[in-house]
Every structure is written in structure tokens, then in C-alpha cells.
Amino acid sequence: MSEETTRHLVTLVVNGVVREAAVPARRLLSDFLRHDLGLTGTHVGCEHGVCGACTVLLDGEPVRSCLTFAVTVDGHEITTVEGLARDGEPSPVQRAFTECHGLQCGFCTPGFLCTVTAFLRDNPAPTEEEALEAVSGNLCRCTGYQNIIKAVHRAAEIQAETQVRPGDREGRA
Amino acid sequence: MKPPPFEYHAPVSVDEALAALAETGPHGKVLAGGQSLIPLLNMRLAAPSHLVDINRVGELNTIAARPGGVRVGALARHAAVERSAEAAAVLPLLRQALALVAHPVIRNRGTVVGSLVHADPSAEMPAVLALLGGSVRLARLGGEREVAAADFFTGPMESAVEPGELAVSAFFPAPPPRSGTAFQEVARRHGDYAVAGMAALVTLDEDLRIAAARVACVSVGPAPVVIDLSDACDRRPAASVPWDAVAAAVRDRIDPDGDIHATAEYRRHLTGVLAVRALKDAARNAGTEAADE
Ligand SMILES: Cc1cc2nc3c(=O)[nH]c(=O)nc-3n(C[C@H](O)[C@H](O)[C@H](O)COP(=O)(O)OP(=O)(O)OC[C@H]3O[C@@H](n4cnc5c(N)ncnc54)[C@H](O)[C@@H]3O)c2cc1C
Ligand code: FES
Ligand code: FES
């Protein structure tokens, strides 16, 4: 089929690194990341937008990579779970998930981590209600949400402790 | 669960998009936020041979709030409209309804206009447009038309958009002074499409009696069902409206279907209950609005 042989050069800045590959237009961003770039941290559960496992950050905002074509976001910035750590140190959200046993089997985790990272950036001190609403679009099928919700609040604490305070020039952590 | 192959078009202006749509005619489909279309492609429920991706058409990324109403461009995402303080000041109903559309992450990509064109009978934004008597502007190569909400939603998942046409914007008119709105729904899970629900609009008279009341119901017909309840409210203040009669009037006017989520009877019952809740909320909001005048 001629549509299948037409390839589009897609260039993305993924986790701060320029990456490119020539792919058919129908390549989902989730498959682009996993198959074409070898970044298998982004998981794929349902491929119709319901489970949230494939959530990545597009120019800083969480989106479903299974409901996005790679060609559509050509030229944009993507952050995947592989890009959340800083200088080899887990991010506050990653630390909190470890501490609170929010990782469980780990399948849904990449989506939760990306969603929660963006959420706490916009709302650094969420209420219980807001934290529940924030993760309501991510499904965990193996265990449950208690530890995940605990991790959201713990991440907010860690973030507050390690934040740059007025007067500080560097982060204190 | 992979989309079928298609020929990809990436216009950067409305003119280029219209040219691509004219060229591809019945074989072309617009790709906006992709939050309804890509699931359909992944499940192979649709297989258009051409997709015209409007995500680079910056001129469609607009939200214009004026005293008379809010015009939303085809690339304005649900989240952007929900966050817009200017839009909320003119028309609080936009934010009230958008908070119930899917999840925040879906709202980051999905567009308001895409949701109208998709015309899911359970979707919130078509009900909002129908309740307010808004319209959708459709462009094609060499022409444009404005279609009123009453003519726009033609059936389940069917709208008045014809092959070759692009919905460029939607207009949500502001209700008269001393009006209040609300959105109420029940869904199986948070963020799911509603089992039943509605947008409500109440306008008070100078003595704070209900002069006009209207609801637009979702999930109880092929398209949003608009019901005028002014008579049922009997021009009384909200505290003394015969609400049971209002609920009965709503139940009489709908003809819901049953499915795996709810029986027809349960939907009918729920719609009556939700109508009363939504109208009471709207009346309260109208009272606050009147007090602010
Ligand atoms: C898990 C999940 C839950 C959801 N829950 C809800 C919910 O509770 N309520 C709700 O209302 N929606 C819900 N949605 C759908 C969501 O709101 C979509 O964003 C919306 O229905 C379609 O908007 P879009 O921009 O993504 O359109 P697309 O998916 O890009 O397009 C949808 C259809 O409209 C056509 N189209 C889009 N824009 C135009 C245009 N400008 N001109 C002509 N044709 C156009 C396309 O060709 C296609 O046929 C949900 C989606 C998901 C994945
Ligand atoms: S794989 Fe994308 S939402 Fe489930
Ligand atoms: S941790 Fe196993 S699916 Fe959520």
C-alpha cells in the first residue's frame, strides 16, 4: 500500500535529547517511543485512552501517547518516565512511590509517575479530593490505589522539603 | 489495536486545510485532539484513507470571550477553555461542564469543537451548545455557513458536517441577566461518559421568581434533548416550585433506551432526579448573579 510506504521523518526532543526516526503516519507516539526509540519505560495497556499506563509529558503536559500520532507532535518535547530522574537521583515523585510501596507490580507506574509529576508542579499541596481527581484517569489493575494516593501526598512533602526557598540560591537537597 | 494506514495531510492554515478536505472529499477526515478518533482507528471501527491533521493550524487556537458569548476555535483544547477565566466570567457553564468531560489528561488534547462534531449523545458539550442555543461555523473551500445547534446534532455520532467541511469554531451565547447554570450527571466511574445528566439554565425575574427554566439532557436520546420547564416551575421562587411536578414533566418528555449500564426505567428516573438538582443549583447561581448586579 502506498500509504504504508510513505514515511515521515519525526524529530522529537525526548528527555532532553534530540531523537528522530522515519515512520508511517499511523505510528502511535507510544509505539514510536517503545519500538523506534527503544524507550520501553512507557507502558501500553489498553490503547484506547482508558488505562493511562502510556501517559507521557508533551511540552510538560500529560497526554495519552496511545492517542497521539508521532507525526502530529513532530518538533515537540516529550518527557517519559526515563526522564524524570535528575543526575541519577530519583525525582521526589519516584522517591515517594518507593517509600510508600506505590510501585506494586510496576505496570501502571510510568503513567502514574508522569501524571503526578505534572499535577504536583501545578498544585504543590493538594487536598485528598484533588489528589484523587488527579489520578482518577490512571488504572491500577494488580493491587489498588491506597499506597499510590499516599505516595502523591508524600511526594508533595518531599517536594516542599527540597524546594528552593526564597533567599536560597540553590535547592537545599 | 493499531490504526489502519492512511495518507497524512499537515496543513498549517485554514486555507490549506480546506484545500486538503476538498481534494479528499468523502475519503478525508479531520484529526483534531484525536481523543475520540484515534480510539476508533485503533479498534479499526473507522478506516479513513486520508487524515487532515489540524494541530498545526494556529489560527484555530482561539477563545474569544465577549459580553454576548464565547466563540471557541477548533484547536482550543478542553483544558484551555476550562482554565480560561475570561470564558468562565461570561459563561460559567463551560467550566461546570468541562470538569465532567473525561479526565484531565484527556482534556489536555481533546477539543471542544471536536467533541461537538463527534456528537456522542452522552457527551457534555453538545448538551451545553443545545441548551444555550449556540451554533457551529462550518467552512469549505469557497464558502462558510453557521449551523444552529438545533440543526447541528442530527443523530447519535452524527452532525451536520459534510464531506469537505471543517468546523472552524463554535459560538456559545451568554444567557440573559439574572441567569444561572449548572451541570449534573451520574457516571459509573469518575470521568466516564454519563449514564444520565443534564445542563440547566434558570432565569429569574425582578422579584427573583423563576421566569424561564430549561434543561438539555444527555444519554436519553440520539442527540441532546432540550426541555423547556418554565411552565412547570410556575413562575415561583425556587423554594416553592412544585419540584415533583418538574421531575415528572422531564420524565414524560424523554424516551431513553436501556443498555448494559442502565435500564431505560432507571435512566428515566435518574434524569428526573438530576433535573431537579441541576435546576436548584442553577436557580441558586442565578440568585447570586442577581445579587451581584
Ligand atoms: C477515556 C476517554 C473518556 C472520555 N470521556 C468523555 C466524556 O465523559 N465526555 C465527553 O464529552 N467526551 C469524552 N471523551 C471524548 C473527548 O471529549 C474527545 O476529546 C472529544 O469527543 C473529541 O474531540 P477531539 O478533539 O479529540 O476530536 P477527534 O478525536 O480528533 O475527532 C473526533 C471526530 O470529530 C471530527 N472532527 C474533529 N474536529 C473537527 C473539525 N474541526 N471539523 C470537522 N470535523 C472534526 C473528526 O473527524 C472525528 O470524526 C473521552 C475520551 C476518552 C479517550
Ligand atoms: S495504553 Fe494509552 S491509555 Fe491505556
Ligand atoms: S502496580 Fe500493578 S498495575 Fe498498578
Coordinates of C-alpha atoms and ligand atoms in Angstrom, one line a residue:
Chain A
M1 CA 0.0 0.0 0.0
S2 CA 1.3 3.4 -0.9
E3 CA 0.2 4.9 2.4
E4 CA 2.3 2.3 4.2
T5 CA 5.5 3.1 2.3
T6 CA 5.2 6.8 2.8
R7 CA 7.5 7.5 5.8
H8 CA 7.6 10.8 7.7
L9 CA 10.8 12.0 9.4
V10 CA 9.7 12.7 13.0
T11 CA 12.1 14.6 15.3
L12 CA 11.4 14.9 19.0
V13 CA 13.3 16.2 21.9
V14 CA 12.9 13.2 24.3
N15 CA 14.1 13.7 27.8
G16 CA 16.3 16.5 26.6
V17 CA 17.9 14.6 23.7
V18 CA 17.1 15.1 20.1
R19 CA 15.8 11.8 18.6
E20 CA 14.5 11.1 15.2
A21 CA 13.1 8.2 13.1
A22 CA 11.2 7.9 9.8
V23 CA 7.9 6.3 10.4
P24 CA 4.5 5.8 8.8
A25 CA 1.8 8.4 9.7
R26 CA -0.1 5.8 11.6
R27 CA 2.7 5.2 14.2
L28 CA 1.3 6.0 17.6
L29 CA 3.6 8.0 19.9
S30 CA 3.6 5.1 22.4
D31 CA 5.0 2.8 19.7
F32 CA 7.4 5.4 18.4
L33 CA 8.9 5.7 21.9
R34 CA 9.0 2.0 22.5
H35 CA 9.8 0.5 19.2
D36 CA 11.5 3.2 17.2
L37 CA 13.5 4.8 20.0
G38 CA 13.8 1.7 22.3
L39 CA 12.4 3.6 25.3
T40 CA 10.3 0.8 26.8
G41 CA 9.6 2.6 30.1
T42 CA 6.3 3.9 28.7
H43 CA 3.8 1.1 29.1
V44 CA 0.9 0.2 26.9
G45 CA -2.3 -1.2 28.4
C46 CA -5.5 -0.6 26.6
E47 CA -4.6 1.5 23.5
H48 CA -7.8 3.4 23.7
G49 CA -7.2 6.0 26.3
V50 CA -8.8 4.4 29.3
C51 CA -5.9 3.0 31.4
G52 CA -3.4 5.8 31.5
A53 CA -0.3 3.5 31.5
C54 CA 1.0 5.2 28.4
T55 CA 0.9 8.8 29.8
V56 CA 3.9 10.9 28.9
L57 CA 4.5 14.7 29.1
L58 CA 4.1 16.6 25.9
D59 CA 5.7 20.1 26.3
G60 CA 5.3 19.5 30.1
E61 CA 1.6 18.5 29.9
P62 CA 0.4 14.9 30.5
V63 CA -1.1 13.2 27.4
R64 CA -2.0 9.7 26.3
S65 CA 0.8 8.6 24.0
C66 CA -1.6 5.8 22.6
L67 CA -4.0 8.5 21.4
T68 CA -1.3 10.7 19.7
F69 CA 0.4 10.2 16.4
A70 CA 4.1 10.7 16.4
V71 CA 3.9 12.8 13.2
T72 CA 1.4 15.2 14.9
V73 CA 3.9 16.1 17.6
D74 CA 7.0 16.4 15.3
G75 CA 9.3 19.1 16.7
H76 CA 7.9 19.0 20.3
E77 CA 9.4 18.0 23.6
I78 CA 8.5 14.7 25.3
T79 CA 9.3 13.6 28.8
T80 CA 8.9 9.9 29.6
V81 CA 9.4 8.0 32.8
E82 CA 13.1 7.6 31.9
G83 CA 13.5 11.3 32.0
L84 CA 12.1 12.0 35.5
A85 CA 15.2 11.4 37.5
R86 CA 17.8 14.2 37.8
D87 CA 21.5 13.5 37.8
G88 CA 20.8 9.8 38.5
E89 CA 18.7 10.6 41.6
P90 CA 15.1 9.6 41.6
S91 CA 12.7 12.6 41.5
P92 CA 10.5 13.4 44.6
V93 CA 7.6 11.6 43.0
Q94 CA 9.7 8.5 42.3
R95 CA 11.1 8.5 45.8
A96 CA 7.7 8.8 47.3
F97 CA 6.4 5.9 45.2
T98 CA 9.3 3.7 46.5
E99 CA 8.8 4.8 50.1
C100 CA 5.1 4.3 50.2
H101 CA 5.1 1.0 48.2
G102 CA 3.2 2.6 45.4
L103 CA 5.2 0.6 42.9
Q104 CA 3.4 -2.7 43.5
C105 CA 3.9 -4.7 40.2
G106 CA 5.0 -1.6 38.4
F107 CA 2.9 -1.9 35.2
C108 CA 0.8 1.1 35.7
T109 CA 3.6 3.1 37.4
P110 CA 5.1 5.0 34.5
G111 CA 1.7 6.6 33.7
F112 CA 1.1 7.5 37.4
L113 CA 4.6 9.0 37.7
C114 CA 4.2 11.2 34.7
T115 CA 0.7 12.3 35.7
V116 CA 1.6 13.0 39.3
T117 CA 4.8 14.9 38.3
A118 CA 2.8 17.4 36.2
F119 CA 0.0 17.6 38.8
L120 CA 2.3 18.5 41.7
R121 CA 4.1 21.1 39.6
D122 CA 0.7 22.8 39.2
N123 CA -0.7 22.0 42.6
P124 CA 2.2 21.5 45.1
A125 CA -0.1 21.0 48.1
P126 CA -3.2 19.1 47.0
T127 CA -6.2 18.1 49.2
E128 CA -7.3 14.5 49.4
E129 CA -10.0 15.2 46.9
E130 CA -7.7 16.9 44.4
A131 CA -5.2 14.1 44.7
L132 CA -7.9 11.5 43.9
E133 CA -9.2 13.5 41.0
A134 CA -5.6 13.9 39.6
V135 CA -5.0 10.1 39.4
S136 CA -8.6 9.1 38.5
G137 CA -7.7 8.6 34.9
N138 CA -5.0 6.1 35.7
L139 CA -6.0 2.5 36.4
C140 CA -4.0 0.1 38.6
R141 CA -5.1 -3.5 37.9
C142 CA -2.9 -5.6 40.1
T143 CA -3.3 -4.1 43.5
G144 CA -5.0 -0.8 44.3
Y145 CA -4.8 2.8 45.0
Q146 CA -4.2 3.3 48.7
N147 CA -0.4 3.3 48.5
I148 CA -0.5 5.3 45.3
I149 CA -2.5 8.1 47.0
K150 CA -0.2 8.0 50.0
A151 CA 2.7 8.4 47.6
V152 CA 1.1 11.5 46.0
H153 CA 0.9 13.3 49.3
R154 CA 4.4 12.0 50.3
A155 CA 5.8 13.4 47.1
A156 CA 4.2 16.8 47.8
E157 CA 6.0 16.7 51.2
I158 CA 9.4 15.7 49.7
Q159 CA 9.0 18.4 47.0
A160 CA 8.2 21.0 49.7
E161 CA 11.2 20.0 51.8
T162 CA 13.6 20.1 48.8
Q163 CA 12.3 23.2 47.2
V164 CA 14.3 26.3 46.6
R165 CA 13.2 28.7 49.3
P166 CA 13.2 32.5 48.8
G167 CA 16.7 33.6 49.7
D168 CA 18.3 30.2 48.9
R169 CA 20.3 30.3 45.7
E170 CA 20.4 26.5 45.3
G171 CA 17.9 23.8 46.1
R172 CA 18.7 22.5 49.7
A173 CA 18.6 18.8 48.8
Chain B
M1 CA -5.1 -2.4 18.3
K2 CA -3.1 -0.4 15.7
P3 CA -4.6 2.2 13.4
P4 CA -5.0 1.2 9.8
P5 CA -2.8 3.1 7.3
F6 CA -3.8 6.4 5.9
E7 CA -2.4 9.3 3.9
Y8 CA -1.4 12.2 6.1
H9 CA -2.0 15.8 5.5
A10 CA -0.5 18.5 7.7
P11 CA -1.9 21.9 6.7
V12 CA -0.6 25.0 8.6
S13 CA -3.5 27.3 7.7
V14 CA -7.3 27.1 7.3
D15 CA -7.0 27.6 3.6
E16 CA -4.6 24.7 3.2
A17 CA -6.9 22.5 5.4
L18 CA -9.9 23.4 3.3
A19 CA -8.0 22.6 0.1
A20 CA -6.9 19.2 1.5
L21 CA -10.5 18.4 2.6
A22 CA -11.9 19.5 -0.8
E23 CA -9.4 17.2 -2.6
T24 CA -10.1 14.2 -0.4
G25 CA -13.9 14.7 -0.1
P26 CA -15.7 11.7 1.4
H27 CA -12.3 9.9 1.9
G28 CA -10.9 12.5 4.2
K29 CA -11.3 13.0 7.9
V30 CA -10.2 15.8 10.2
L31 CA -7.9 14.9 13.1
A32 CA -8.2 17.3 16.0
G33 CA -7.3 16.2 19.5
G34 CA -7.7 12.6 18.4
Q35 CA -9.2 11.6 21.7
S36 CA -12.3 10.1 20.0
L37 CA -11.0 9.4 16.5
I38 CA -7.8 7.5 17.5
P39 CA -9.6 5.0 19.7
L40 CA -11.9 4.3 16.8
L41 CA -8.9 3.9 14.5
N42 CA -7.1 1.7 17.0
M43 CA -10.1 -0.6 17.3
R44 CA -10.5 -0.5 13.5
L45 CA -14.0 0.9 13.8
A46 CA -13.0 3.6 11.3
A47 CA -10.6 3.5 8.4
P48 CA -10.5 6.8 6.6
S49 CA -7.9 6.8 3.8
H50 CA -6.9 10.4 4.4
L51 CA -6.4 12.3 7.7
V52 CA -6.2 16.1 7.7
D53 CA -4.4 17.0 10.9
I54 CA -5.3 20.5 12.1
N55 CA -3.0 20.6 15.0
R56 CA -0.6 22.9 13.2
V57 CA -3.3 25.4 12.2
G58 CA -2.5 28.0 14.9
E59 CA -5.2 30.4 13.7
L60 CA -7.8 27.9 15.0
N61 CA -6.4 28.0 18.5
T62 CA -8.6 30.8 19.8
I63 CA -11.0 31.5 22.7
A64 CA -12.8 34.8 22.3
A65 CA -15.0 35.8 25.3
R66 CA -17.3 38.9 24.7
P67 CA -20.2 40.0 26.8
G68 CA -22.6 38.3 24.3
G69 CA -20.9 34.9 24.5
V70 CA -17.8 32.8 23.9
R71 CA -16.5 31.8 20.5
V72 CA -14.2 28.7 20.7
G73 CA -11.9 27.9 17.8
A74 CA -11.4 24.4 16.5
L75 CA -8.0 23.9 18.1
A76 CA -8.9 25.2 21.6
R77 CA -8.4 22.2 23.9
H78 CA -11.0 21.3 26.6
A79 CA -8.3 22.2 29.2
A80 CA -7.7 25.6 27.8
V81 CA -11.3 26.5 27.7
E82 CA -11.8 25.1 31.2
R83 CA -8.9 27.2 32.5
S84 CA -10.0 30.4 30.7
A85 CA -11.1 32.9 33.4
E86 CA -12.5 35.2 30.7
A87 CA -14.7 32.4 29.3
A88 CA -15.8 31.4 32.8
A89 CA -16.8 35.0 33.6
V90 CA -19.1 35.2 30.6
L91 CA -20.3 31.7 30.7
P92 CA -19.7 29.7 33.9
L93 CA -21.4 26.7 32.3
L94 CA -18.4 26.0 30.1
R95 CA -16.2 25.3 33.1
Q96 CA -19.1 23.5 35.0
A97 CA -19.5 21.1 32.1
L98 CA -15.9 20.6 31.1
A99 CA -14.9 19.5 34.6
L100 CA -17.1 16.4 33.8
V101 CA -15.6 15.7 30.4
A102 CA -13.3 12.6 30.7
H103 CA -10.2 13.1 32.8
P104 CA -7.8 16.0 33.0
V105 CA -5.2 14.2 30.8
I106 CA -7.7 13.6 28.0
R107 CA -8.8 17.2 28.3
N108 CA -5.3 18.3 27.6
R109 CA -5.6 17.1 24.0
G110 CA -9.4 16.8 23.2
T111 CA -11.0 19.9 21.7
V112 CA -14.4 21.4 22.4
V113 CA -15.3 21.7 18.7
G114 CA -14.1 18.1 18.1
S115 CA -16.5 17.0 20.8
L116 CA -19.4 18.8 19.1
V117 CA -18.6 17.3 15.7
H118 CA -18.2 13.8 17.3
A119 CA -21.8 14.3 18.6
D120 CA -21.8 11.5 21.2
P121 CA -25.3 11.5 22.7
S122 CA -23.7 11.1 26.2
A123 CA -21.2 14.0 25.7
E124 CA -21.5 17.1 27.8
M125 CA -20.5 19.9 25.3
P126 CA -23.2 19.1 22.8
A127 CA -25.8 19.5 25.6
V128 CA -24.3 22.8 26.5
L129 CA -24.4 24.1 23.0
A130 CA -28.0 22.9 22.6
L131 CA -29.1 24.4 25.9
L132 CA -27.8 27.8 25.1
G133 CA -29.0 27.7 21.5
G134 CA -25.4 28.2 20.1
S135 CA -24.1 27.4 16.7
V136 CA -21.2 25.9 14.8
R137 CA -19.4 27.6 11.9
L138 CA -18.5 25.3 9.1
A139 CA -16.1 26.3 6.3
R140 CA -15.5 24.6 2.9
L141 CA -13.3 25.7 0.0
G142 CA -15.0 29.0 -1.1
G143 CA -17.8 29.2 1.5
E144 CA -18.9 29.2 5.1
R145 CA -22.2 28.5 6.9
E146 CA -23.3 28.9 10.5
V147 CA -25.4 26.0 11.7
A148 CA -27.7 26.4 14.8
A149 CA -27.4 23.7 17.5
A150 CA -30.9 22.5 16.8
D151 CA -29.9 21.6 13.3
F152 CA -26.4 20.5 14.1
F153 CA -26.9 17.3 16.1
T154 CA -28.6 15.0 13.5
G155 CA -28.3 11.7 15.3
P156 CA -26.1 9.5 17.5
M157 CA -22.5 10.3 16.5
E158 CA -23.8 12.3 13.6
S159 CA -23.6 16.0 13.0
A160 CA -24.3 18.4 10.1
V161 CA -20.7 18.5 9.0
E162 CA -20.5 17.3 5.3
P163 CA -17.5 15.8 3.5
G164 CA -15.1 18.6 2.6
E165 CA -16.2 20.8 5.5
L166 CA -14.2 21.9 8.5
A167 CA -15.8 23.1 11.7
V168 CA -13.8 26.3 12.4
S169 CA -15.4 27.5 15.6
A170 CA -18.5 27.2 17.9
F171 CA -20.4 30.0 19.5
F172 CA -21.8 29.7 23.0
P173 CA -24.2 32.6 23.6
A174 CA -24.4 34.2 27.1
P175 CA -27.8 33.8 28.7
P176 CA -29.8 37.0 29.8
P177 CA -29.0 38.8 33.0
R178 CA -30.2 37.2 36.3
S179 CA -29.5 33.7 34.8
G180 CA -27.7 30.8 36.4
T181 CA -26.5 27.5 35.1
A182 CA -25.4 24.1 36.4
F183 CA -24.4 20.7 35.1
Q184 CA -25.3 17.5 36.9
E185 CA -24.6 13.9 35.9
V186 CA -24.1 10.4 37.2
A187 CA -21.4 8.2 35.7
R188 CA -20.4 4.6 36.6
R189 CA -16.9 5.7 37.2
H190 CA -15.4 9.2 37.7
G191 CA -14.6 10.6 34.2
D192 CA -16.8 8.1 32.3
Y193 CA -19.5 9.2 29.9
A194 CA -22.7 9.9 31.9
V195 CA -25.4 7.3 32.4
A196 CA -27.7 10.3 32.7
G197 CA -27.1 14.0 33.1
M198 CA -28.0 17.5 32.0
A199 CA -27.1 21.1 31.6
A200 CA -29.6 23.5 33.2
L201 CA -30.4 27.2 32.8
V202 CA -32.6 29.3 35.0
T203 CA -33.5 33.0 34.5
L204 CA -35.1 34.9 37.4
D205 CA -37.4 37.9 37.1
E206 CA -37.0 41.1 39.2
D207 CA -38.8 39.5 42.1
L208 CA -36.4 36.5 42.0
R209 CA -39.1 34.2 40.7
I210 CA -38.2 31.6 38.1
A211 CA -39.2 33.3 34.8
A212 CA -37.6 30.7 32.5
A213 CA -36.1 27.2 33.1
R214 CA -34.6 24.8 30.6
V215 CA -32.5 21.7 30.6
A216 CA -30.6 19.8 27.9
C217 CA -30.4 16.1 28.8
V218 CA -27.6 13.6 27.7
S219 CA -27.8 9.9 27.3
V220 CA -31.6 9.8 26.8
G221 CA -31.9 10.2 23.1
P222 CA -30.0 10.2 19.8
A223 CA -29.0 13.9 20.4
P224 CA -29.3 16.3 23.4
V225 CA -32.9 16.6 24.4
V226 CA -33.8 20.2 25.3
I227 CA -36.9 20.6 27.5
D228 CA -38.5 23.9 28.5
L229 CA -39.7 23.7 32.1
S230 CA -40.7 27.4 32.5
D231 CA -44.4 26.4 32.9
A232 CA -43.7 23.5 35.2
C233 CA -41.8 26.0 37.5
D234 CA -45.0 28.1 37.6
R235 CA -43.2 31.4 38.0
R236 CA -42.4 30.8 41.6
P237 CA -39.3 31.4 43.7
A238 CA -37.1 28.2 43.8
A239 CA -38.1 27.5 47.4
S240 CA -41.8 27.0 46.4
V241 CA -41.6 25.4 43.0
P242 CA -43.5 22.1 42.8
W243 CA -40.3 20.1 42.1
D244 CA -42.1 16.7 41.9
A245 CA -44.1 18.1 39.0
V246 CA -41.0 19.4 37.3
A247 CA -39.3 15.9 37.6
A248 CA -42.5 14.3 36.2
A249 CA -42.5 16.8 33.3
V250 CA -38.9 15.8 32.5
R251 CA -39.7 12.1 32.7
D252 CA -42.6 12.5 30.4
R253 CA -40.6 14.2 27.7
I254 CA -37.8 11.6 27.3
D255 CA -37.6 8.2 25.8
P256 CA -34.4 6.6 27.0
D257 CA -33.0 3.2 25.9
G258 CA -31.7 0.6 28.2
D259 CA -28.1 -0.8 27.8
I260 CA -25.6 -2.7 29.9
H261 CA -25.0 0.4 32.1
A262 CA -28.6 1.2 33.0
T263 CA -32.2 0.1 32.2
A264 CA -34.5 2.6 30.4
E265 CA -36.6 2.9 33.6
Y266 CA -33.6 3.7 35.7
R267 CA -32.4 6.3 33.2
R268 CA -35.8 7.9 33.2
H269 CA -35.9 8.1 37.0
L270 CA -32.4 9.4 37.3
T271 CA -33.0 12.1 34.7
G272 CA -35.9 13.4 36.7
V273 CA -33.9 13.5 39.9
L274 CA -30.9 15.1 38.2
A275 CA -33.1 17.8 36.6
V276 CA -34.4 18.9 39.9
R277 CA -30.8 19.1 41.4
A278 CA -29.5 20.9 38.3
L279 CA -32.3 23.4 38.3
K280 CA -32.0 24.1 42.0
D281 CA -28.3 24.7 41.6
A282 CA -28.9 26.9 38.5
A283 CA -31.5 28.9 40.5
R284 CA -29.1 29.4 43.3
N285 CA -26.4 30.6 40.9
A286 CA -28.9 32.9 39.3
G287 CA -29.7 34.4 42.7
T288 CA -26.0 35.1 43.3
E289 CA -25.7 36.6 39.9
A290 CA -28.8 38.8 40.6
A291 CA -27.3 39.9 43.9
D292 CA -24.1 40.9 42.2
E293 CA -25.9 43.2 39.7
Ligands
LIG1 C1 -11.1 7.6 28.1 C2 -11.9 8.7 27.5 C3 -13.0 9.2 28.2 C4 -13.8 10.2 27.6 N1 -14.9 10.6 28.3 C5 -15.6 11.6 27.8 C6 -16.7 12.2 28.5 O1 -17.0 11.8 29.6 N2 -17.4 13.2 27.9 C7 -17.1 13.6 26.6 O2 -17.8 14.5 26.1 N3 -16.1 13.1 25.9 C8 -15.3 12.2 26.5 N4 -14.3 11.7 25.7 C9 -14.0 12.2 24.4 C10 -13.2 13.5 24.4 O3 -14.0 14.6 24.9 C11 -12.8 13.9 22.9 O4 -11.8 14.9 23.1 C12 -13.9 14.6 22.1 O5 -15.0 13.7 22.0 C13 -13.4 14.7 20.6 O6 -12.5 15.8 20.5 P1 -11.1 15.6 19.7 O7 -10.6 17.0 19.5 O8 -10.3 14.7 20.5 O9 -11.6 15.1 18.3 P2 -11.0 13.9 17.4 O10 -10.9 12.7 18.1 O11 -9.8 14.4 16.7 O12 -12.2 13.9 16.3 C14 -13.5 13.3 16.6 C15 -14.4 13.4 15.4 O13 -14.7 14.7 15.0 C16 -14.2 15.1 13.7 N5 -13.7 16.5 13.9 C17 -12.9 16.9 15.0 N6 -12.7 18.2 14.8 C18 -13.3 18.6 13.7 C19 -13.4 19.9 13.0 N7 -12.8 21.0 13.5 N8 -14.0 19.9 11.8 C20 -14.6 18.8 11.3 N9 -14.5 17.6 11.9 C21 -13.9 17.5 13.1 C22 -13.1 14.1 13.4 O14 -13.0 13.9 12.0 C23 -13.7 12.8 14.1 O15 -14.7 12.2 13.3 C24 -13.5 10.7 26.3 C25 -12.3 10.2 25.6 C26 -11.6 9.2 26.2 C27 -10.4 8.7 25.4
FES2 S1 -2.5 2.4 26.7 FE1 -2.9 4.5 26.5 S2 -4.5 4.8 27.9 FE2 -4.2 2.7 28.0
FES3 S1 1.1 -1.6 40.3 FE1 0.5 -3.3 39.1 S2 -1.0 -2.5 37.8 FE2 -0.7 -0.9 39.2

